[in-house]
Coordinates of C-alpha atoms in Angstrom, one line a residue:
Chain A
M17 CA 0.0 0.1 -0.2
L18 CA 2.2 2.7 0.8
Q19 CA 4.3 1.2 -1.6
Q20 CA 1.6 2.3 -4.0
A21 CA 1.5 5.6 -2.8
F22 CA 5.1 5.6 -3.3
N23 CA 4.8 4.9 -7.3
G24 CA 2.4 6.9 -7.7
L25 CA 4.2 10.1 -6.8
V26 CA 6.6 8.9 -8.8
G27 CA 4.3 9.0 -11.6
G28 CA 3.1 11.8 -9.9
A29 CA 6.2 13.9 -10.4
F30 CA 6.2 14.0 -14.4
Y31 CA 2.5 15.2 -14.2
A32 CA 3.4 17.8 -12.2
L33 CA 6.6 19.2 -14.0
L34 CA 4.6 18.7 -17.6
A35 CA 1.3 20.2 -16.1
L36 CA 3.7 23.0 -14.5
G37 CA 4.5 24.0 -18.2
L38 CA 2.0 24.0 -19.4
A39 CA 0.2 26.1 -16.6
V40 CA 2.5 28.5 -17.1
I41 CA 2.2 28.8 -20.7
F42 CA -1.1 29.4 -20.4
G43 CA -0.9 31.8 -18.0
M44 CA 1.6 33.7 -19.7
L45 CA 0.3 33.7 -23.4
N46 CA -3.3 32.1 -23.2
V47 CA -2.1 29.5 -25.2
V48 CA -3.4 25.4 -24.8
N49 CA -0.2 23.9 -25.7
F50 CA -1.2 20.7 -27.4
A51 CA 2.2 20.1 -28.5
H52 CA 3.8 19.6 -24.8
G53 CA 3.5 15.4 -24.9
A54 CA 5.5 15.6 -28.1
C55 CA 8.0 18.1 -26.2
Y56 CA 8.4 15.4 -23.2
M57 CA 8.5 12.4 -26.1
L58 CA 12.0 14.4 -28.2
G59 CA 13.1 14.9 -24.2
A60 CA 13.6 11.1 -24.0
F61 CA 14.2 10.6 -27.6
G62 CA 16.9 13.3 -27.3
A63 CA 18.3 11.4 -24.4
F64 CA 18.2 7.8 -26.2
V65 CA 19.9 9.9 -29.3
L66 CA 22.3 11.4 -27.4
L67 CA 23.4 8.2 -25.8
D68 CA 22.7 6.0 -28.5
S69 CA 24.6 7.9 -32.0
F70 CA 27.1 9.4 -29.7
G71 CA 27.8 8.0 -26.6
V72 CA 26.9 11.0 -24.2
N73 CA 25.4 10.0 -21.0
F74 CA 22.3 10.8 -18.9
W75 CA 23.9 13.3 -16.9
V76 CA 24.9 15.9 -20.1
A77 CA 21.3 15.3 -21.5
L78 CA 19.4 15.8 -18.6
G79 CA 21.6 19.5 -18.9
L80 CA 21.8 19.7 -22.2
V81 CA 18.1 18.6 -24.1
P82 CA 15.9 20.5 -21.5
V83 CA 18.3 23.5 -22.8
V84 CA 18.4 22.9 -26.7
L85 CA 14.2 21.9 -26.8
G86 CA 13.6 25.4 -24.8
L87 CA 15.8 27.3 -27.6
A88 CA 13.7 25.7 -30.2
G89 CA 10.2 26.5 -28.0
V90 CA 12.0 30.0 -28.1
V91 CA 12.1 29.8 -32.2
V92 CA 8.4 28.3 -32.7
E93 CA 6.9 30.6 -30.0
R94 CA 8.8 34.3 -32.4
L95 CA 8.0 32.4 -35.3
F96 CA 4.5 30.6 -35.7
I97 CA 3.2 31.5 -32.2
R98 CA 2.9 35.4 -31.8
R99 CA 2.0 36.0 -35.4
L100 CA -1.1 33.8 -34.7
T101 CA -2.1 35.3 -30.5
P102 CA -3.9 38.3 -32.1
L103 CA -6.1 35.9 -34.2
D104 CA -8.7 33.5 -32.8
P105 CA -7.3 31.3 -29.8
L106 CA -8.4 28.7 -32.0
Y107 CA -5.5 29.3 -34.6
N108 CA -3.2 28.3 -31.4
F109 CA -4.5 25.5 -30.5
L110 CA -4.9 24.1 -34.1
F111 CA -1.3 25.4 -34.3
T112 CA 0.5 22.9 -31.7
F113 CA -2.3 20.7 -32.2
G114 CA -0.9 20.1 -35.8
L115 CA 2.9 20.4 -34.4
A116 CA 2.2 17.3 -31.8
L117 CA 1.1 15.5 -35.0
I118 CA 3.8 16.3 -37.2
L119 CA 7.0 15.4 -34.6
Q120 CA 4.9 12.2 -33.4
D121 CA 5.4 10.7 -37.1
L122 CA 8.4 12.2 -38.1
V123 CA 10.3 10.1 -35.2
K124 CA 7.8 7.4 -36.1
R125 CA 9.4 7.3 -39.3
Q126 CA 12.7 7.8 -38.1
Y127 CA 12.5 4.8 -35.4
G128 CA 9.0 3.1 -35.4
V129 CA 6.8 2.5 -32.6
Q130 CA 8.7 0.1 -30.6
S131 CA 9.7 1.4 -27.4
Q132 CA 13.8 1.8 -27.8
P133 CA 15.9 0.6 -24.5
Y134 CA 17.3 3.5 -22.3
P135 CA 19.6 2.4 -19.4
R136 CA 19.5 4.0 -15.9
P137 CA 22.5 5.7 -14.7
S138 CA 25.3 3.8 -12.8
Q139 CA 25.0 5.3 -10.1
L140 CA 21.4 5.1 -9.8
T141 CA 20.8 1.2 -10.8
G142 CA 20.4 0.2 -7.0
S143 CA 17.8 0.6 -4.4
I144 CA 17.4 2.7 -1.1
N145 CA 16.2 1.4 1.7
L146 CA 13.3 3.9 3.0
G147 CA 12.5 2.0 6.9
L148 CA 9.9 0.2 5.4
F149 CA 10.6 -1.2 1.9
E150 CA 13.1 -1.0 -0.5
Y151 CA 12.4 1.4 -3.5
P152 CA 14.5 1.8 -6.5
A153 CA 17.3 4.6 -6.7
Y154 CA 16.3 6.1 -9.8
Q155 CA 13.0 6.1 -8.3
V156 CA 13.8 8.4 -6.0
F157 CA 15.8 10.4 -8.1
V158 CA 12.9 11.4 -10.2
L159 CA 10.9 12.4 -6.9
V160 CA 13.7 14.4 -5.5
T161 CA 14.1 15.9 -8.7
S162 CA 10.8 16.8 -9.5
L163 CA 10.1 18.4 -5.9
V164 CA 13.1 21.0 -5.7
L165 CA 12.6 21.8 -9.1
C166 CA 8.3 22.8 -8.4
G167 CA 10.0 23.8 -5.1
G168 CA 12.5 26.2 -7.0
V169 CA 10.4 27.4 -9.8
W170 CA 7.6 28.2 -7.2
L171 CA 10.1 30.5 -5.1
V172 CA 11.1 32.6 -8.4
L173 CA 7.4 32.8 -8.9
T174 CA 6.9 34.1 -5.4
R175 CA 10.1 35.7 -4.7
T176 CA 11.2 37.5 -7.5
R177 CA 10.4 40.5 -9.2
V178 CA 10.6 38.3 -12.4
G179 CA 8.4 36.0 -10.9
M180 CA 5.8 39.0 -9.8
I181 CA 5.6 40.3 -13.3
V182 CA 4.7 36.4 -14.5
R183 CA 2.4 36.5 -12.3
A184 CA 1.1 40.7 -13.1
A185 CA 0.9 39.7 -16.3
T186 CA -0.9 36.5 -16.5
E187 CA -3.9 37.8 -14.3
R188 CA -3.9 40.9 -16.4
P189 CA -1.7 41.1 -19.9
E190 CA -3.3 44.8 -20.6
L191 CA -2.7 46.8 -17.8
T192 CA 0.4 45.1 -17.1
R193 CA 1.1 46.6 -20.2
A194 CA 0.1 50.0 -19.2
L195 CA 2.2 50.1 -16.1
G196 CA 5.3 50.1 -17.9
I197 CA 6.1 46.0 -18.2
D198 CA 7.1 45.1 -21.5
V199 CA 4.7 42.0 -21.6
A200 CA 5.7 40.4 -24.9
R201 CA 9.6 40.8 -24.1
W202 CA 8.4 38.0 -21.0
V203 CA 6.2 35.7 -23.0
T204 CA 9.0 34.0 -25.1
P205 CA 11.6 33.2 -22.1
V206 CA 8.8 31.9 -20.7
F207 CA 7.0 29.7 -23.7
G208 CA 11.2 28.2 -23.7
F209 CA 10.9 27.4 -20.2
G210 CA 7.6 25.8 -20.4
I211 CA 9.1 23.3 -23.1
A212 CA 12.2 22.9 -21.2
L213 CA 10.5 21.5 -18.1
A214 CA 8.6 18.7 -20.4
G215 CA 12.3 17.9 -22.0
F216 CA 13.5 17.6 -18.6
A217 CA 10.5 15.2 -17.7
G218 CA 11.5 13.1 -21.0
V219 CA 15.1 12.3 -19.9
L220 CA 14.1 11.9 -16.4
A221 CA 11.5 9.6 -17.9
A222 CA 14.2 7.7 -20.7
P223 CA 15.2 4.7 -18.0
M224 CA 12.3 4.0 -16.5
R225 CA 9.2 4.5 -18.7
A226 CA 9.1 2.9 -22.7
V227 CA 10.7 5.3 -25.2
N228 CA 8.8 5.5 -28.0
P229 CA 7.0 8.2 -30.4
L230 CA 4.1 7.7 -28.2
M231 CA 4.6 8.5 -24.6
G232 CA 3.9 11.7 -25.0
A233 CA 0.5 10.9 -26.4
D234 CA -0.3 8.9 -24.1
L235 CA 0.2 11.0 -21.1
I236 CA -0.9 14.3 -22.3
I237 CA -4.0 13.9 -22.3
T238 CA -3.9 13.1 -18.0
V239 CA -1.6 16.3 -17.9
F240 CA -4.6 18.5 -19.0
A241 CA -7.0 16.5 -16.5
V242 CA -4.7 17.3 -13.8
V243 CA -4.4 21.0 -16.2
V244 CA -8.0 21.5 -15.2
I245 CA -8.6 20.1 -11.9
G246 CA -5.4 22.4 -10.2
G247 CA -7.0 25.4 -11.6
L248 CA -6.3 26.4 -15.6
G249 CA -3.3 28.7 -15.2
S250 CA -2.5 28.3 -11.6
V251 CA 0.8 27.1 -11.1
F252 CA 0.8 26.0 -7.4
G253 CA -2.8 24.0 -8.4
S254 CA -1.6 22.3 -10.8
V255 CA 1.8 21.0 -9.5
T256 CA -0.3 19.4 -6.4
A257 CA -3.2 18.7 -8.8
G258 CA -0.3 16.4 -10.9
F259 CA 1.0 14.5 -7.3
L260 CA -2.9 14.3 -6.0
I261 CA -3.5 11.8 -9.5
G262 CA -0.4 10.1 -9.2
L263 CA -1.2 9.1 -6.1
V264 CA -5.1 8.6 -6.7
S265 CA -3.9 7.0 -10.4
A266 CA -1.2 4.4 -8.9
L267 CA -4.2 3.7 -6.1
G268 CA -7.2 3.4 -8.4
N269 CA -4.0 0.6 -10.8
Y270 CA -4.3 -1.0 -7.4
Y271 CA -7.0 -1.6 -5.5
A272 CA -9.8 -1.2 -8.9
P273 CA -7.7 -2.1 -12.2
A274 CA -11.1 -1.8 -14.4
L275 CA -10.9 1.8 -12.8
S276 CA -7.9 2.9 -13.0
Q277 CA -8.4 4.9 -16.5
T278 CA -11.1 6.4 -15.2
L279 CA -10.5 7.6 -12.5
V280 CA -8.3 10.4 -13.0
F281 CA -11.9 11.6 -15.5
I282 CA -14.4 10.6 -12.7
L283 CA -11.9 13.2 -10.5
M284 CA -12.0 15.6 -12.9
A285 CA -15.6 15.5 -13.4
V286 CA -16.7 15.9 -8.9
V287 CA -13.9 18.9 -9.1
L288 CA -15.3 20.3 -11.9
L289 CA -19.4 19.9 -9.9
W290 CA -18.0 21.2 -6.9
R291 CA -15.3 24.3 -7.7
P292 CA -15.7 24.9 -11.8
A293 CA -12.7 26.9 -11.8
G294 CA -10.2 24.0 -10.3
L295 CA -9.3 23.2 -6.9
F296 CA -7.2 26.3 -7.0
G297 CA -7.9 28.6 -10.1
R298 CA -10.1 31.5 -9.4
P299 CA -13.7 32.1 -11.5
E300 CA -12.9 33.8 -14.7
E301 CA -13.9 37.9 -13.8
V302 CA -16.3 39.3 -15.7
L303 CA -15.2 41.7 -18.4
Chain B
M153 CA 2.3 68.8 -21.5
L154 CA -0.4 66.9 -23.1
K155 CA -1.5 67.5 -26.8
V156 CA -4.8 65.2 -28.4
D157 CA -4.9 66.6 -31.7
R158 CA -8.0 65.4 -33.9
L159 CA -8.4 61.8 -32.7
S160 CA -10.7 59.4 -33.3
A161 CA -11.3 55.9 -32.7
W162 CA -13.7 52.8 -33.7
Y163 CA -15.0 49.5 -32.2
G164 CA -15.5 48.0 -35.6
E165 CA -17.2 49.8 -37.2
A166 CA -18.8 51.6 -35.1
R167 CA -17.3 55.4 -33.8
A168 CA -16.6 56.2 -30.3
L169 CA -14.7 59.3 -30.5
R170 CA -14.2 61.9 -33.1
E171 CA -12.2 63.8 -33.4
V172 CA -11.1 64.9 -30.4
S173 CA -9.1 68.2 -29.1
I174 CA -7.9 68.8 -26.7
Q175 CA -4.9 69.8 -24.3
I176 CA -3.3 70.0 -21.1
D177 CA -0.6 72.7 -19.4
E178 CA 1.8 70.7 -17.0
G179 CA 0.3 71.4 -13.2
E180 CA -3.2 71.5 -14.0
I181 CA -5.9 69.1 -12.8
V182 CA -8.5 68.4 -16.1
T183 CA -11.8 66.5 -15.9
L184 CA -13.6 64.9 -18.0
V185 CA -17.7 65.0 -17.6
G186 CA -19.8 63.1 -19.7
R187 CA -22.8 60.6 -19.8
N188 CA -22.4 56.7 -20.0
G189 CA -21.1 55.6 -23.9
A190 CA -19.9 59.0 -24.4
G191 CA -16.0 58.0 -25.0
K192 CA -14.5 58.6 -21.6
T193 CA -12.7 55.7 -20.5
T194 CA -12.2 55.5 -24.8
L195 CA -10.0 58.6 -24.5
L196 CA -8.6 57.6 -21.9
R197 CA -7.5 53.9 -23.0
C198 CA -5.9 55.5 -26.4
L199 CA -4.2 57.9 -24.6
M200 CA -2.5 54.5 -23.2
G201 CA -2.3 53.4 -26.0
L202 CA -4.3 50.3 -24.9
H203 CA -6.9 50.8 -28.4
G204 CA -5.8 48.9 -31.2
G205 CA -2.7 49.2 -32.8
S206 CA -0.9 45.8 -32.8
Y207 CA -2.3 45.3 -28.5
G208 CA -5.6 45.6 -27.6
N209 CA -7.9 43.4 -29.9
S210 CA -7.7 43.8 -33.6
Y211 CA -10.9 46.0 -34.3
G212 CA -9.5 48.7 -32.4
K213 CA -8.9 51.3 -34.8
T214 CA -7.7 55.4 -34.4
S215 CA -6.5 58.2 -36.3
G216 CA -5.2 61.1 -35.4
T217 CA -1.7 62.3 -33.1
V218 CA -1.4 62.5 -29.3
S219 CA 2.1 64.2 -28.1
F220 CA 3.3 64.2 -24.6
L221 CA 5.9 66.3 -23.8
D222 CA 6.1 67.7 -26.9
A223 CA 6.9 63.7 -28.2
D224 CA 4.9 62.5 -30.4
I225 CA 3.5 59.5 -28.5
T226 CA 0.7 58.1 -31.1
R227 CA 2.5 55.0 -32.6
L228 CA 3.9 53.5 -29.2
G229 CA 3.0 51.0 -26.8
P230 CA 1.3 51.6 -23.3
H231 CA 4.8 50.2 -21.6
R232 CA 6.4 52.7 -23.6
R233 CA 3.6 55.1 -22.9
A234 CA 4.2 54.2 -18.9
R235 CA 7.7 54.8 -19.2
R236 CA 7.1 58.0 -20.2
G237 CA 5.6 58.9 -17.4
L238 CA 1.8 58.3 -18.2
G239 CA 0.3 56.7 -15.0
Y240 CA -2.8 55.0 -15.3
V241 CA -5.9 54.4 -13.2
P242 CA -8.5 52.0 -15.2
D243 CA -11.7 52.3 -14.0
D244 CA -12.1 48.8 -12.7
R245 CA -8.4 49.9 -10.1
G246 CA -6.9 47.0 -11.7
V247 CA -5.5 45.7 -7.9
Y248 CA -3.6 42.7 -9.5
A249 CA -5.3 39.0 -6.7
T250 CA -2.2 37.3 -6.8
L251 CA -0.1 40.0 -5.9
S252 CA 0.1 41.9 -2.4
V253 CA -0.2 45.3 -1.9
E254 CA 3.0 45.8 -1.4
E255 CA 3.7 43.9 -4.6
N256 CA 0.8 45.6 -6.0
L257 CA 2.4 49.1 -5.2
L258 CA 6.7 47.9 -6.8
L259 CA 5.5 47.0 -9.8
P260 CA 5.6 49.4 -12.0
P261 CA 9.2 50.7 -12.8
A262 CA 9.7 53.7 -11.9
V263 CA 9.6 56.6 -14.2
G264 CA 9.9 60.3 -13.4
P265 CA 12.8 62.4 -12.4
D266 CA 11.6 62.5 -8.7
P267 CA 9.8 58.6 -7.8
W268 CA 8.8 58.3 -4.9
P269 CA 10.1 56.0 -1.7
M270 CA 8.0 53.4 -0.7
E271 CA 8.6 55.3 3.1
R272 CA 6.5 58.3 1.5
V273 CA 3.8 56.2 -0.2
Y274 CA 3.3 55.1 3.3
E275 CA 3.1 57.9 5.1
T276 CA 0.4 59.5 2.1
F277 CA -1.2 55.9 2.4
P278 CA -0.6 54.7 5.8
L279 CA -3.4 52.3 5.8
L280 CA -1.4 50.3 2.7
R281 CA 1.4 50.3 5.3
E282 CA -0.9 48.3 8.1
R283 CA -1.8 45.9 5.1
R284 CA 1.4 45.6 2.9
R285 CA 1.3 41.7 3.0
F286 CA -2.1 41.0 2.2
P287 CA -3.3 40.1 -1.5
G288 CA -4.4 43.0 -3.6
T289 CA -8.0 42.1 -3.8
R290 CA -8.4 42.0 -0.2
L291 CA -9.0 45.7 1.1
S292 CA -12.2 47.4 0.6
G293 CA -13.1 48.9 -2.4
G294 CA -11.7 53.1 -1.1
E295 CA -8.5 51.2 0.0
Q296 CA -8.2 49.4 -3.1
Q297 CA -8.9 52.4 -5.4
M298 CA -6.5 54.2 -2.8
L299 CA -4.5 51.6 -4.1
A300 CA -4.0 52.5 -7.6
L301 CA -3.7 56.1 -6.8
A302 CA -0.3 55.0 -5.1
R303 CA 0.6 52.5 -7.3
V304 CA 1.0 55.1 -9.9
L305 CA 2.4 58.2 -8.3
R306 CA 4.8 56.0 -6.4
T307 CA 6.2 55.9 -10.2
G308 CA 7.0 59.3 -10.6
A309 CA 4.6 59.4 -13.2
R310 CA 4.2 63.2 -14.6
L311 CA 0.3 62.7 -15.6
L312 CA -2.4 61.0 -14.2
L313 CA -5.0 59.3 -16.4
C314 CA -7.8 58.6 -13.6
D315 CA -10.6 56.3 -14.7
E316 CA -13.6 57.9 -12.4
P317 CA -11.8 57.7 -9.0
T318 CA -14.7 58.1 -6.5
E319 CA -17.6 55.6 -8.4
G320 CA -19.4 54.0 -5.9
L321 CA -17.1 55.3 -3.1
S322 CA -18.7 56.5 0.4
P323 CA -18.0 60.5 0.6
L324 CA -15.6 60.6 3.5
I325 CA -13.1 58.7 0.6
V326 CA -14.1 60.9 -2.3
Q327 CA -13.0 63.2 0.0
Q328 CA -9.9 61.6 0.8
I329 CA -9.1 61.4 -2.7
G330 CA -10.1 64.2 -3.4
D331 CA -7.2 65.9 -0.7
I332 CA -4.9 63.8 -2.3
L333 CA -5.6 65.1 -6.1
R334 CA -4.9 68.5 -4.5
E335 CA -1.9 67.7 -2.6
V336 CA -0.2 65.7 -6.3
K337 CA -0.7 69.1 -7.6
S338 CA 0.6 71.2 -5.1
A339 CA 4.1 68.5 -6.0
G340 CA 3.5 69.5 -9.7
V341 CA 1.5 66.5 -11.0
T342 CA -0.7 66.6 -13.8
V343 CA -3.9 64.9 -13.7
L344 CA -6.9 63.7 -15.8
L345 CA -9.8 62.7 -14.3
I346 CA -13.3 61.1 -15.7
E347 CA -15.6 62.4 -13.1
Q348 CA -19.5 62.2 -13.0
N349 CA -19.9 64.2 -9.8
V350 CA -19.7 67.3 -11.3
H351 CA -19.8 68.9 -7.5
F352 CA -16.3 67.0 -6.3
A353 CA -14.8 67.3 -10.2
A354 CA -15.8 72.0 -9.2
T355 CA -13.9 71.5 -5.9
V356 CA -10.6 69.9 -6.9
A357 CA -10.3 70.6 -11.3
D358 CA -9.1 73.6 -12.5
R359 CA -10.9 73.1 -16.4
H360 CA -13.7 70.4 -17.8
Y361 CA -14.2 69.2 -21.3
L362 CA -17.7 67.5 -21.4
L363 CA -17.4 65.1 -23.9
A364 CA -21.1 64.0 -26.1
E365 CA -21.4 61.1 -28.5
G366 CA -17.5 61.2 -29.5
R367 CA -17.0 64.4 -29.3
I368 CA -15.7 67.8 -27.3
V369 CA -18.8 69.9 -27.1
E370 CA -17.6 72.2 -24.1
S371 CA -14.9 73.3 -22.3
M372 CA -15.6 75.2 -18.9
D373 CA -14.5 76.9 -15.9
N374 CA -15.1 75.8 -11.9
E375 CA -17.6 78.7 -12.1
E376 CA -19.3 77.9 -15.2
V377 CA -19.6 74.4 -13.3
R378 CA -20.8 75.8 -10.3
A379 CA -23.1 78.0 -11.8
R380 CA -24.5 75.3 -14.4
E381 CA -24.8 71.9 -11.9
H382 CA -28.2 71.2 -11.9
E383 CA -28.4 71.7 -15.7
L384 CA -25.4 69.5 -15.6
L385 CA -26.6 66.9 -13.4
E386 CA -29.7 66.5 -15.4
Y387 CA -27.9 66.4 -18.7
L388 CA -25.7 63.4 -16.8
G389 CA -28.6 61.8 -15.8
I390 CA -27.7 61.7 -11.7

């Protein structure tokens, strides 16, 4: 039972990292990034290709892949998303959705649909005694890293001037410009950062999840449910809901395996009935 | 200080402002009076660069020119205008819920040659010091209005654009806002104020523009406003 809960938290670590990126992107750009799952998949494939073709190890990949993906995100934002933003929001939905399909199929064409092997880094192959049970060291590493990263982002958002600007621009973009802040200048780095987080989660996933072109698509549907449960655009809500959903689906898997796929969506429906803006969301203001 | 020349604005096909020309000199307090829908808020939004252009929504168009401190600012985006010394107090006060009172005050960058130190802000608005850790929207309506004013005053803005700061507030708070406006005027700050309360307007302002259906129809001084107070109130439907 406790071990199941721990599995859930580890799974939740991925939801949290992905939901965090989606939430900051949605907050700042008002864009639902359907390509987020594809970025996660590219993160895992990036690590795989680096190791397979260039012999670059996990730790270097963990630093390098998110940076490269983040920069690619910056280019995509500048070239496409920025130009589509003044139009109907549907254009950006379609764009990111199309981009996800293209990325997925490009990878599929190159590597097929079968899963690629990725070994655990040698430092983290054993297991750790957590008192009540033994647990794989790598999974512990994933959980701790995710918690530290989410906590770090939380500190930046709540304690720094950059975080203050992001919060202000998320809440009232137009007013924030009228108060002398160049919101457009912050949009690009925030988008790049969200993408980098997805890439980071992808690299983390490579040694413990199946590395295949559909890994992101499988995960992202749950992540959307996580973001909705946490409250659209709420960073704190997304992270909390990420771990919560991880826990719920792992326990569901254990006690009611038949239900486990739908459990997340039942939970989403219940939360939305109870709090239509999500657990930590604020109701949309009437204009 | 501010010169608006034949400014027109559209919402799609509907014209909200028709060739508005006004001028405000340094150190003046000028009010914009007019019925609901006359175009007062649109005029302020145009001055702030929030209507049309690459900002705002795509169907808002403008024509005409706006110059501030002898520079043409017609093509500048909102944040550039703010950095030149325009301080905006929106009609809904624009207090951020996700920022504390102190963060609300610190958000806009200092712009003028003479920004206020926080100490001076808190001396002028002691209530804000007490509540500085509160989320912005936990304040009462009057306190939020004070916060919105204090926020732009702190930056050292040279011209305040205030969209009906007294709306819906108690007479006591309206009086306090009047005191603050007179105080900042004596410090050399210029104010363009939307105001429906013509009695209050005549006590704080130097001049008044009457806006009707997107046009400036009259320019009045205080004596004229006092003499015609009843007529104006009736016209404004108050």
